[in-house]
Amino acid sequence: APRNHSARAHGCPSQSWRLGRARLSRSRRPGRGLHKRSGAGGPRTSGHVTGKMAVFPWHSRNRNYKAEFASCRLEAVPLEFGDYHPLKPITVTESKTKKVSRKGSTSSTSSSSSNSMVDPLSSVLDGTDPLSMFAASADPAALAAAMDSSRKKRDKDENSIVGSDFEPWANKRGEILARYTTTEKLSINLFMGAEKGKAGTATSAMSEKVRTRLEELDDFEEGSQKELLNLTQQDYVNRIEELNQSLKDAWASDQKVKALKIVIQCSKLLSDTSVIQFYPSKFVLITDILDTFGKLVYERIFSMCADNRSVLPDHFSPENTNDTAKETCLNWFFKIASIRELIPRFYVEASILKCNKFLSKTGISECLPRLTCMIRGIGDPLVSVYARAYLCRVGMEVAPHLKESLNKNFFDFLLTFKQIHGDTVQNQLVVQGVDLPSYLPLYSPAMDWIFQCISYHAPEVTVPELQCDACLRGGTALLLNSVMSAFRAEFIATRSMDFIGMIKECDESGFPKHLLFRSLGLNLALADPPESDRLQILNEAWKVITKLKNPQDYINCAEVWVEYTCKHFTKREVNTVLADVIKHMTPDRAFEDSYPQLQLIIKKVIAHFHDFSVLFSVEKFLPFLDMFQKESVRVEVCKCIMEAFIKHHQEPTKDPVILNALLHICKTMHDSVNALTLEDEKRMLAYLINGFIKMVSFGRDFEQQLSFYVESRSMFCNLEPVLVQLIHSVNRLAMETRKVMKGNHSRKTAAFVRACVAYCFITIPSLAGIFTRLNLYLHSGQVALANQCLSQADAFFKAAISLVPEVPKMINIDGKMRPSESFLMEFLCNFFSTLLIVPDHPEHGVLFLVRELLNVIQDYTWEDNSDEKIRIYTCVLHLLAAMSQETFLYHIDKVDSNDSLYGGDSKFLAENNKLCETVMAQILEHLKTLAKDEALKRQSLVGLSFFNSILAHGDLRNNKLNQLSVNLWHLAQRHGCADTRTMVKTLEYIKKRSKQPDMNHLTELALRLPLQTRT
């Protein structure tokens, strides 16, 4: 039978809440207090609320929760199939406006209905923003420009010269600059005649102006330059960027001759191979300037073709251009033709190749072969191959269909490639101290680009011919490597064995065969070879790779072929490859110089092995991880593995192989945390570890599960989010135990649940976040209560209460300091909801937890000008009203709450009412402190809130409580601060409730609640 505590003395252990009374101030200035009404009529002019609490005793109204639920439940309405349903497709009527260009015509509107689902937010207004449309309507020129711009963009998109499957030069630019660097000193020539470019006045004759410009150009040709020596690579790059900016500035200030001088000067730099390792990067930097110049010239001539009536379209014919534009275009070509030196003349003319469109339809097709032949005059094979690469680049931009010049460039290159072994090149390499294996890769960017241009949309018949011709004529590994780098991966993969045969037979000539196998491996990672050849391909490649002595050469090649192995073979072959990598990289700690490649190997392995039981059964996988000795790199690898596990491992696991391996990995991540670790990094590590913890499940073996959580707590004690997750996991484990036992714990399960509760009680104090601790105390107390651990639940709730005074005024939320009162308010409201069902302890008196909490709230230092304390008291009043009911609103199964323990005992209800009166006294006292001009708005809000609380929970048949509600109503609107709309709705609610059974007293109350309007 439930225990009855009515015989116990109901004294309160706390002095401040012992008698349940409080003194109210005796008087206030007129118009600032709560007034009682005289009779049923208007308000009295005197009679302030004074110090005796008995004036306003509390009486809770009796609640029938079942009847209230029934009255609030929505009525089920049968829905016919053809009726409206919110998830049915919506029929939208579209209105389109068509503008007719004829003079004097008006716009016509047509409406059409569409049964398809139309999103009104995604409709397009003929490509025009409505706001900009109105703005442009006032300016016809702006409207025409906007229409032209949109038309040009549309034409460009629809008639793109090369497709998205063609890799642009811009993608290769960064890689070249990063790969081809030097520590040697560089030199650059700067011309000194910049100021002379400003000669001439606006009044000079045209013939004199032309003569002056020619003289300036000749002056530059004759050598008004200075040479800057001993520049570092960065200084050199800065000088080139300055020249690029000078070109733009000169052009903007209409100094076209100066701009041309800069371009000629930069082009001359491409004939200099004194620091040969830097040449590919120099080529990239200089051609950027040439591209800028070509674009400026083209746009200048293009703008000259426009007149007041029309703008030249992007795809125009020479007939559309006017004589002025053609003359200017020819003038540029004549100026460039007068450049004496071959290399600058070639590069500058190639940069404006597109301008031939203004002169004739066949201008480009005639110019490309001539420029191709011009390159034959360049003696240095390295300089000539980059010149051919530049010509192929500009050719692909303007005429990708002209394949003949591309092929001609390729075959010319094959003829000149033999010069590499000539005395001139060999002597140059000796002088600069460069060996052939270092020299040959300098050709790769240019050759790869030429091959890419040739192979783009080339017929399948042409490709093998070019490939065979390259190998027969050149017979070098470098050419074969460029073929494999440029052609489509599918083409290479289907002919893998043919390429392996060519690799074996080709002359290395300073270009190692392992680099050829690396290029082949890159293609096989993108496309699959025939299934019958896969194992033979791997064996042939690995025979070469495993014989490499240099660790860097070995790892660069092995890293590529690991992906091929993972993609097409089992864990046995992968284990063999990993073992070979460990064997090669462990001596002399060679792995320390190859962390990026080793990381790529790990990423490729876990990308193909989503079954982690298979992955960790690979014998050499964990020893492979041991090579990551540098902590930062080791942590990154561990993060990569955990991210893959969380992403791909869908089912919970208890596999000991997986658990042991991932615990080791998570411990590595956790141990990397120190005082300097960033918060974002901590959050990331905690997220990964928590993802692992959530995936561990031992099924019904709850004791093993708890042991895992205990071990995890000891391993991950430095990451607070992980401890929080462990507490939640243990609470969930306790609730799962309750679910399995259907609430009827045996001796064994009861002891287990108490162990879970003890785990949480021990762990929570180690957390730093104050609200994290408060919420976990509350959550864990609820779990303890649900499992009938009453004394443990009391301990949690007492701990939470004792923690409230420690809540600071400001707390850190996402790096920003914010007031804590709103968070404390939220927590206390949740706490009150739980306290309703917590049974009293036999040794601590009636409502001991509520009293203790009220003491803490009373002593807490609240913010000035804050009403949070009173809002909390209002919530306490709601709690106490709920506790006075014969049957509570909700219960916990197999836990007797106070409604069962006290059984509606009169002494319990009296003690409850005294506590209510004390809370009411605190609220009324606070209302009186708000009787100042600057606080009248707050007084109105608090007063109306208190009125609503009494209306919802108080028994208004009690005359004194009824009178108090009337006084609060008048106080809320006395000074014109009330929200009239809210008060109207409140009064309507009272009148509606008065029509319910046993609510007749609300009719009289409604008559005593007038609405005042502001005047």
Short mmCIF file of C-alpha atoms in Angstrom, two decimals, residues 508-894:
data_model
loop_
_atom_site.label_atom_id
_atom_site.label_comp_id
_atom_site.label_asym_id
_atom_site.label_seq_id
_atom_site.Cartn_x
_atom_site.Cartn_y
_atom_site.Cartn_z
CA GLU A 508 64.80 5.15 -71.61
CA SER A 509 67.31 7.87 -72.61
CA GLY A 510 67.30 9.52 -69.25
CA PHE A 511 63.56 9.04 -68.68
CA PRO A 512 63.12 6.07 -66.27
CA LYS A 513 60.68 3.31 -67.12
CA HIS A 514 59.08 3.45 -63.69
CA LEU A 515 57.67 6.88 -64.62
CA LEU A 516 56.06 5.26 -67.65
CA PHE A 517 54.45 2.66 -65.43
CA ARG A 518 53.28 5.48 -63.18
CA SER A 519 51.58 7.20 -66.12
CA LEU A 520 50.03 3.89 -67.14
CA GLY A 521 48.79 3.37 -63.57
CA LEU A 522 47.15 6.79 -63.55
CA ASN A 523 45.16 5.82 -66.64
CA LEU A 524 44.17 2.45 -65.19
CA ALA A 525 42.84 4.18 -62.08
CA LEU A 526 40.40 6.06 -64.32
CA ALA A 527 39.44 3.28 -66.74
CA ASP A 528 39.35 -0.50 -66.42
CA PRO A 529 41.53 -2.74 -68.61
CA PRO A 530 40.20 -6.03 -70.02
CA GLU A 531 39.51 -8.46 -67.16
CA SER A 532 41.72 -11.18 -68.61
CA ASP A 533 44.76 -8.87 -68.57
CA ARG A 534 44.42 -7.37 -65.09
CA LEU A 535 46.63 -9.76 -63.12
CA GLN A 536 49.33 -9.84 -65.79
CA ILE A 537 49.35 -6.03 -65.90
CA LEU A 538 49.87 -5.85 -62.14
CA ASN A 539 52.66 -8.43 -62.21
CA GLU A 540 54.51 -6.69 -65.04
CA ALA A 541 54.25 -3.31 -63.37
CA TRP A 542 55.19 -4.49 -59.92
CA LYS A 543 58.28 -6.31 -61.21
CA VAL A 544 59.67 -2.92 -62.20
CA ILE A 545 58.38 -0.99 -59.19
CA THR A 546 59.70 -3.36 -56.52
CA LYS A 547 63.24 -3.20 -57.98
CA LEU A 548 63.48 0.56 -57.44
CA LYS A 549 66.14 1.48 -54.91
CA ASN A 550 65.34 5.16 -54.45
CA PRO A 551 62.51 5.43 -51.85
CA GLN A 552 61.02 8.55 -53.49
CA ASP A 553 60.90 6.97 -56.93
CA TYR A 554 59.41 3.83 -55.41
CA ILE A 555 56.66 5.51 -53.38
CA ASN A 556 55.65 7.86 -56.20
CA CYS A 557 55.04 4.86 -58.41
CA ALA A 558 53.60 2.48 -55.78
CA GLU A 559 51.08 5.07 -54.60
CA VAL A 560 49.45 5.07 -58.04
CA TRP A 561 49.28 1.29 -58.42
CA VAL A 562 47.78 0.72 -54.95
CA GLU A 563 44.48 2.07 -56.26
CA TYR A 564 44.55 -0.34 -59.20
CA THR A 565 45.22 -3.21 -56.80
CA CYS A 566 42.40 -2.25 -54.42
CA LYS A 567 40.00 -1.76 -57.30
CA HIS A 568 40.44 -5.12 -59.01
CA PHE A 569 41.85 -7.55 -56.44
CA THR A 570 41.24 -9.03 -52.99
CA LYS A 571 42.74 -8.28 -49.60
CA ARG A 572 45.51 -10.84 -50.24
CA GLU A 573 47.01 -8.80 -53.09
CA VAL A 574 46.49 -5.55 -51.18
CA ASN A 575 48.30 -7.05 -48.19
CA THR A 576 51.20 -8.03 -50.44
CA VAL A 577 51.46 -4.49 -51.83
CA LEU A 578 51.32 -2.90 -48.36
CA ALA A 579 53.99 -5.30 -47.12
CA ASP A 580 56.22 -4.32 -50.03
CA VAL A 581 55.71 -0.62 -49.28
CA ILE A 582 56.65 -1.16 -45.61
CA LYS A 583 59.73 -3.11 -46.70
CA HIS A 584 60.95 -0.30 -48.94
CA MET A 585 60.05 2.69 -46.75
CA THR A 586 61.14 1.50 -43.30
CA PRO A 587 64.98 1.39 -43.80
CA ASP A 588 66.64 4.67 -42.77
CA ARG A 589 63.17 6.00 -41.86
CA ALA A 590 62.54 6.87 -45.50
CA PHE A 591 58.82 7.17 -44.70
CA GLU A 592 59.47 10.51 -42.99
CA ASP A 593 60.01 12.14 -46.40
CA SER A 594 56.97 10.55 -48.02
CA TYR A 595 54.03 11.24 -45.72
CA PRO A 596 51.81 12.74 -48.48
CA GLN A 597 52.16 9.63 -50.66
CA LEU A 598 51.60 7.31 -47.70
CA GLN A 599 48.47 9.26 -46.78
CA LEU A 600 47.18 8.86 -50.32
CA ILE A 601 47.73 5.10 -50.09
CA ILE A 602 45.62 4.94 -46.90
CA LYS A 603 42.86 7.02 -48.49
CA LYS A 604 42.77 4.79 -51.56
CA VAL A 605 42.65 1.61 -49.48
CA ILE A 606 39.77 2.76 -47.27
CA ALA A 607 37.95 4.17 -50.31
CA HIS A 608 37.66 0.64 -51.72
CA PHE A 609 37.31 -1.42 -48.51
CA HIS A 610 34.05 -0.36 -46.87
CA ASP A 611 33.85 -3.58 -44.85
CA PHE A 612 36.08 -2.74 -41.92
CA SER A 613 36.21 -6.30 -40.65
CA VAL A 614 37.94 -7.17 -43.94
CA LEU A 615 40.09 -4.04 -43.83
CA PHE A 616 41.44 -4.71 -40.33
CA SER A 617 42.00 -8.35 -41.16
CA VAL A 618 44.58 -7.20 -43.72
CA GLU A 619 47.68 -8.22 -41.81
CA LYS A 620 49.87 -5.28 -42.82
CA PHE A 621 47.30 -2.49 -42.49
CA LEU A 622 48.00 -1.58 -38.84
CA PRO A 623 51.79 -1.94 -39.26
CA PHE A 624 51.42 0.41 -42.21
CA LEU A 625 49.81 2.97 -39.88
CA ASP A 626 52.82 2.69 -37.57
CA MET A 627 54.95 4.39 -40.22
CA PHE A 628 53.15 7.68 -39.48
CA GLN A 629 55.46 8.81 -36.70
CA LYS A 630 54.76 12.55 -36.98
CA GLU A 631 51.83 13.30 -34.68
CA SER A 632 49.99 15.79 -36.90
CA VAL A 633 50.14 13.43 -39.87
CA ARG A 634 49.15 10.43 -37.75
CA VAL A 635 46.09 12.28 -36.43
CA GLU A 636 45.03 13.28 -39.96
CA VAL A 637 45.25 9.64 -41.07
CA CYS A 638 43.21 8.52 -38.05
CA LYS A 639 40.58 11.15 -38.82
CA CYS A 640 40.40 9.94 -42.39
CA ILE A 641 39.82 6.34 -41.25
CA MET A 642 37.14 7.35 -38.72
CA GLU A 643 35.32 9.50 -41.29
CA ALA A 644 35.21 6.51 -43.65
CA PHE A 645 33.96 4.24 -40.84
CA ILE A 646 31.14 6.61 -39.87
CA LYS A 647 30.16 7.13 -43.51
CA HIS A 648 30.19 3.54 -44.73
CA HIS A 649 29.61 1.32 -41.69
CA GLN A 650 25.84 1.30 -41.33
CA GLU A 651 25.20 -1.53 -38.85
CA PRO A 652 26.25 -1.56 -35.15
CA THR A 653 29.23 -3.82 -34.50
CA LYS A 654 30.76 -5.85 -31.71
CA ASP A 655 33.55 -7.35 -33.81
CA PRO A 656 36.60 -7.40 -31.49
CA VAL A 657 38.97 -6.83 -34.44
CA ILE A 658 37.15 -3.64 -35.40
CA LEU A 659 36.74 -2.48 -31.80
CA ASN A 660 40.38 -2.95 -30.85
CA ALA A 661 41.66 -1.24 -34.01
CA LEU A 662 39.28 1.73 -33.80
CA LEU A 663 39.83 2.16 -30.06
CA HIS A 664 43.53 2.45 -30.80
CA ILE A 665 42.85 4.96 -33.57
CA CYS A 666 40.47 7.02 -31.41
CA LYS A 667 42.96 6.97 -28.54
CA THR A 668 45.60 8.36 -30.91
CA MET A 669 43.28 11.22 -31.86
CA HIS A 670 42.34 11.91 -28.23
CA ASP A 671 45.94 11.94 -27.00
CA SER A 672 46.82 14.63 -29.55
CA VAL A 673 44.64 17.16 -27.69
CA ASN A 674 46.60 19.69 -25.65
CA ALA A 675 46.27 23.26 -24.40
CA LEU A 676 47.02 24.65 -27.87
CA THR A 677 44.42 22.59 -29.72
CA LEU A 678 41.76 24.75 -31.38
CA GLU A 679 38.12 24.36 -30.33
CA ASP A 680 37.08 23.44 -33.86
CA GLU A 681 39.64 20.66 -33.89
CA LYS A 682 38.38 19.37 -30.53
CA ARG A 683 34.81 19.38 -31.84
CA MET A 684 35.87 17.44 -34.93
CA LEU A 685 37.73 14.81 -32.92
CA ALA A 686 34.83 14.47 -30.48
CA TYR A 687 32.39 14.06 -33.36
CA LEU A 688 34.45 11.21 -34.83
CA ILE A 689 34.91 9.44 -31.49
CA ASN A 690 31.22 9.81 -30.68
CA GLY A 691 30.34 8.36 -34.07
CA PHE A 692 32.39 5.29 -33.18
CA ILE A 693 30.84 4.97 -29.70
CA LYS A 694 27.33 5.06 -31.16
CA MET A 695 28.18 2.24 -33.56
CA VAL A 696 29.24 -0.19 -30.83
CA SER A 697 26.54 -2.58 -29.67
CA PHE A 698 26.84 -5.88 -27.84
CA GLY A 699 23.16 -6.67 -28.23
CA ARG A 700 21.61 -8.08 -25.06
CA ASP A 701 25.00 -8.34 -23.35
CA PHE A 702 24.38 -5.14 -21.38
CA GLU A 703 27.18 -5.75 -18.91
CA GLN A 704 29.73 -5.96 -21.72
CA GLN A 705 28.27 -2.76 -23.14
CA LEU A 706 28.69 -0.98 -19.79
CA SER A 707 32.26 -2.28 -19.53
CA PHE A 708 32.98 -0.77 -22.94
CA TYR A 709 31.61 2.60 -21.76
CA VAL A 710 33.75 2.42 -18.62
CA GLU A 711 36.85 1.74 -20.71
CA SER A 712 35.94 4.55 -23.09
CA ARG A 713 35.55 7.00 -20.21
CA SER A 714 39.07 6.28 -19.04
CA MET A 715 40.47 6.63 -22.57
CA PHE A 716 38.67 9.82 -23.68
CA CYS A 717 38.53 11.88 -20.50
CA ASN A 718 39.94 15.07 -22.12
CA LEU A 719 37.08 15.59 -24.58
CA GLU A 720 33.94 16.79 -22.84
CA PRO A 721 31.52 16.04 -25.72
CA VAL A 722 32.67 12.41 -25.60
CA LEU A 723 31.93 12.19 -21.87
CA VAL A 724 28.50 13.70 -22.49
CA GLN A 725 27.84 11.10 -25.18
CA LEU A 726 28.94 8.32 -22.82
CA ILE A 727 26.53 9.54 -20.13
CA HIS A 728 23.67 9.60 -22.63
CA SER A 729 24.66 6.14 -23.87
CA VAL A 730 24.69 4.71 -20.34
CA ASN A 731 21.29 6.28 -19.58
CA ARG A 732 19.98 4.76 -22.79
CA LEU A 733 21.41 1.40 -21.71
CA ALA A 734 19.53 1.64 -18.41
CA MET A 735 16.28 2.40 -20.25
CA GLU A 736 16.84 -0.50 -22.65
CA THR A 737 17.25 -2.76 -19.61
CA ARG A 738 13.95 -1.44 -18.24
CA LYS A 739 12.31 -2.07 -21.62
CA VAL A 740 13.58 -5.64 -21.75
CA MET A 741 12.35 -6.30 -18.20
CA LYS A 742 9.08 -4.42 -18.89
CA GLY A 743 9.67 -2.36 -15.76
CA ASN A 744 9.86 -5.39 -13.43
CA HIS A 745 13.52 -5.50 -12.48
CA SER A 746 15.05 -8.64 -11.05
CA ARG A 747 17.74 -8.46 -8.41
CA LYS A 748 20.40 -8.70 -11.11
CA THR A 749 18.95 -6.06 -13.43
CA ALA A 750 18.21 -3.72 -10.51
CA ALA A 751 21.86 -3.91 -9.48
CA PHE A 752 22.91 -3.32 -13.09
CA VAL A 753 20.68 -0.26 -13.43
CA ARG A 754 22.10 1.14 -10.18
CA ALA A 755 25.57 0.63 -11.64
CA CYS A 756 24.55 2.67 -14.70
CA VAL A 757 23.16 5.40 -12.47
CA ALA A 758 26.37 5.43 -10.42
CA TYR A 759 28.40 5.73 -13.62
CA CYS A 760 26.51 8.88 -14.56
CA PHE A 761 26.66 10.34 -11.05
CA ILE A 762 30.43 9.92 -10.96
CA THR A 763 31.04 11.23 -14.47
CA ILE A 764 28.89 14.38 -14.51
CA PRO A 765 31.02 16.42 -12.02
CA SER A 766 34.05 16.09 -14.31
CA LEU A 767 32.32 18.22 -16.97
CA ALA A 768 33.11 21.91 -17.26
CA GLY A 769 29.88 23.29 -18.77
CA ILE A 770 27.49 24.37 -16.03
CA PHE A 771 24.32 23.87 -18.05
CA THR A 772 25.63 20.61 -19.44
CA ARG A 773 25.94 19.35 -15.87
CA LEU A 774 22.52 20.69 -14.87
CA ASN A 775 20.73 19.06 -17.80
CA LEU A 776 22.57 15.77 -17.35
CA TYR A 777 21.72 15.70 -13.64
CA LEU A 778 18.08 16.19 -14.56
CA HIS A 779 18.16 13.65 -17.38
CA SER A 780 19.97 11.04 -15.29
CA GLY A 781 17.59 11.66 -12.38
CA GLN A 782 14.65 10.98 -14.68
CA VAL A 783 16.27 7.73 -15.81
CA ALA A 784 16.91 6.72 -12.19
CA LEU A 785 13.30 7.52 -11.30
CA ALA A 786 12.01 5.48 -14.25
CA ASN A 787 14.04 2.50 -12.99
CA GLN A 788 12.68 2.89 -9.41
CA CYS A 789 16.03 4.06 -8.02
CA LEU A 790 14.37 6.67 -5.79
CA SER A 791 17.27 7.54 -3.50
CA GLN A 792 19.61 7.84 -6.49
CA ALA A 793 17.10 10.09 -8.27
CA ASP A 794 16.92 12.32 -5.15
CA ALA A 795 20.73 12.52 -5.18
CA PHE A 796 20.71 13.70 -8.81
CA PHE A 797 18.04 16.32 -8.13
CA LYS A 798 19.79 17.57 -4.98
CA ALA A 799 23.03 17.85 -6.94
CA ALA A 800 21.24 19.89 -9.59
CA ILE A 801 19.71 22.18 -6.96
CA SER A 802 23.06 22.71 -5.27
CA LEU A 803 24.56 23.61 -8.66
CA VAL A 804 22.09 26.40 -9.46
CA PRO A 805 23.86 29.04 -7.30
CA GLU A 806 27.03 28.45 -9.33
CA VAL A 807 25.39 29.54 -12.59
CA PRO A 808 27.28 32.66 -13.75
CA LYS A 809 25.57 35.78 -15.04
CA MET A 810 27.19 35.38 -18.47
CA ILE A 811 28.08 32.19 -20.30
CA ASN A 812 30.07 31.50 -23.45
CA ILE A 813 27.91 30.39 -26.39
CA ASP A 814 29.83 29.70 -29.61
CA GLY A 815 32.57 32.12 -28.63
CA LYS A 816 30.21 34.92 -27.55
CA MET A 817 29.25 35.93 -24.03
CA ARG A 818 25.49 35.84 -23.46
CA PRO A 819 23.23 36.31 -20.39
CA SER A 820 22.47 33.02 -18.70
CA GLU A 821 19.04 33.81 -17.21
CA SER A 822 17.04 32.57 -20.19
CA PHE A 823 18.93 29.25 -20.13
CA LEU A 824 18.42 28.95 -16.39
CA MET A 825 14.72 29.68 -16.84
CA GLU A 826 14.43 26.93 -19.44
CA PHE A 827 16.20 24.42 -17.19
CA LEU A 828 14.07 25.23 -14.13
CA CYS A 829 10.84 24.86 -16.08
CA ASN A 830 11.96 21.39 -17.19
CA PHE A 831 12.94 20.63 -13.60
CA PHE A 832 9.52 21.65 -12.28
CA SER A 833 7.85 19.26 -14.74
CA THR A 834 9.90 16.42 -13.26
CA LEU A 835 9.37 17.43 -9.63
CA LEU A 836 5.62 16.92 -10.06
CA ILE A 837 6.06 13.14 -10.08
CA VAL A 838 8.99 12.84 -7.63
CA PRO A 839 7.72 11.26 -4.38
CA ASP A 840 8.66 12.89 -1.09
CA HIS A 841 11.34 11.28 1.03
CA PRO A 842 9.97 9.94 4.35
CA GLU A 843 12.71 11.65 6.37
CA HIS A 844 12.72 15.09 4.75
CA GLY A 845 9.18 16.40 5.04
CA VAL A 846 6.61 17.61 2.57
CA LEU A 847 7.82 18.89 -0.81
CA PHE A 848 11.39 19.06 0.43
CA LEU A 849 12.90 19.28 -3.09
CA VAL A 850 10.56 22.11 -4.07
CA ARG A 851 11.42 24.01 -0.88
CA GLU A 852 15.14 23.54 -1.40
CA LEU A 853 14.84 24.79 -4.96
CA LEU A 854 12.79 27.81 -3.84
CA ASN A 855 15.48 28.67 -1.31
CA VAL A 856 18.11 28.59 -4.06
CA ILE A 857 15.96 30.74 -6.34
CA GLN A 858 15.37 33.23 -3.53
CA ASP A 859 19.09 33.55 -2.76
CA TYR A 860 20.26 33.68 -6.40
CA THR A 861 21.48 37.10 -7.51
CA TRP A 862 19.32 37.99 -10.46
CA GLU A 863 20.01 40.71 -12.99
CA ASP A 864 18.73 44.19 -12.24
CA ASN A 865 15.64 45.15 -14.23
CA SER A 866 14.89 41.46 -14.80
CA ASP A 867 11.58 39.68 -14.20
CA GLU A 868 12.93 36.14 -14.69
CA LYS A 869 12.71 35.41 -10.97
CA ILE A 870 9.00 36.25 -10.94
CA ARG A 871 8.40 34.20 -14.05
CA ILE A 872 9.99 31.28 -12.25
CA TYR A 873 7.76 31.87 -9.23
CA THR A 874 4.80 31.81 -11.59
CA CYS A 875 5.95 28.43 -12.90
CA VAL A 876 6.30 27.22 -9.30
CA LEU A 877 2.71 28.28 -8.71
CA HIS A 878 1.65 26.15 -11.69
CA LEU A 879 3.60 23.21 -10.24
CA LEU A 880 2.02 23.54 -6.81
CA ALA A 881 -1.45 23.84 -8.36
CA ALA A 882 -0.82 20.59 -10.26
CA MET A 883 0.40 18.93 -7.04
CA SER A 884 -2.87 19.78 -5.28
CA GLN A 885 -4.93 17.63 -7.67
CA GLU A 886 -6.30 14.28 -6.60
CA THR A 887 -4.66 12.63 -9.62
CA PHE A 888 -1.62 14.07 -11.34
CA LEU A 889 -1.49 14.76 -15.05
CA TYR A 890 1.17 12.09 -15.69
CA HIS A 891 3.01 9.38 -13.80
CA ILE A 892 5.96 7.04 -14.09
CA ASP A 893 5.07 3.37 -14.21
CA LYS A 894 5.63 1.58 -10.90
#
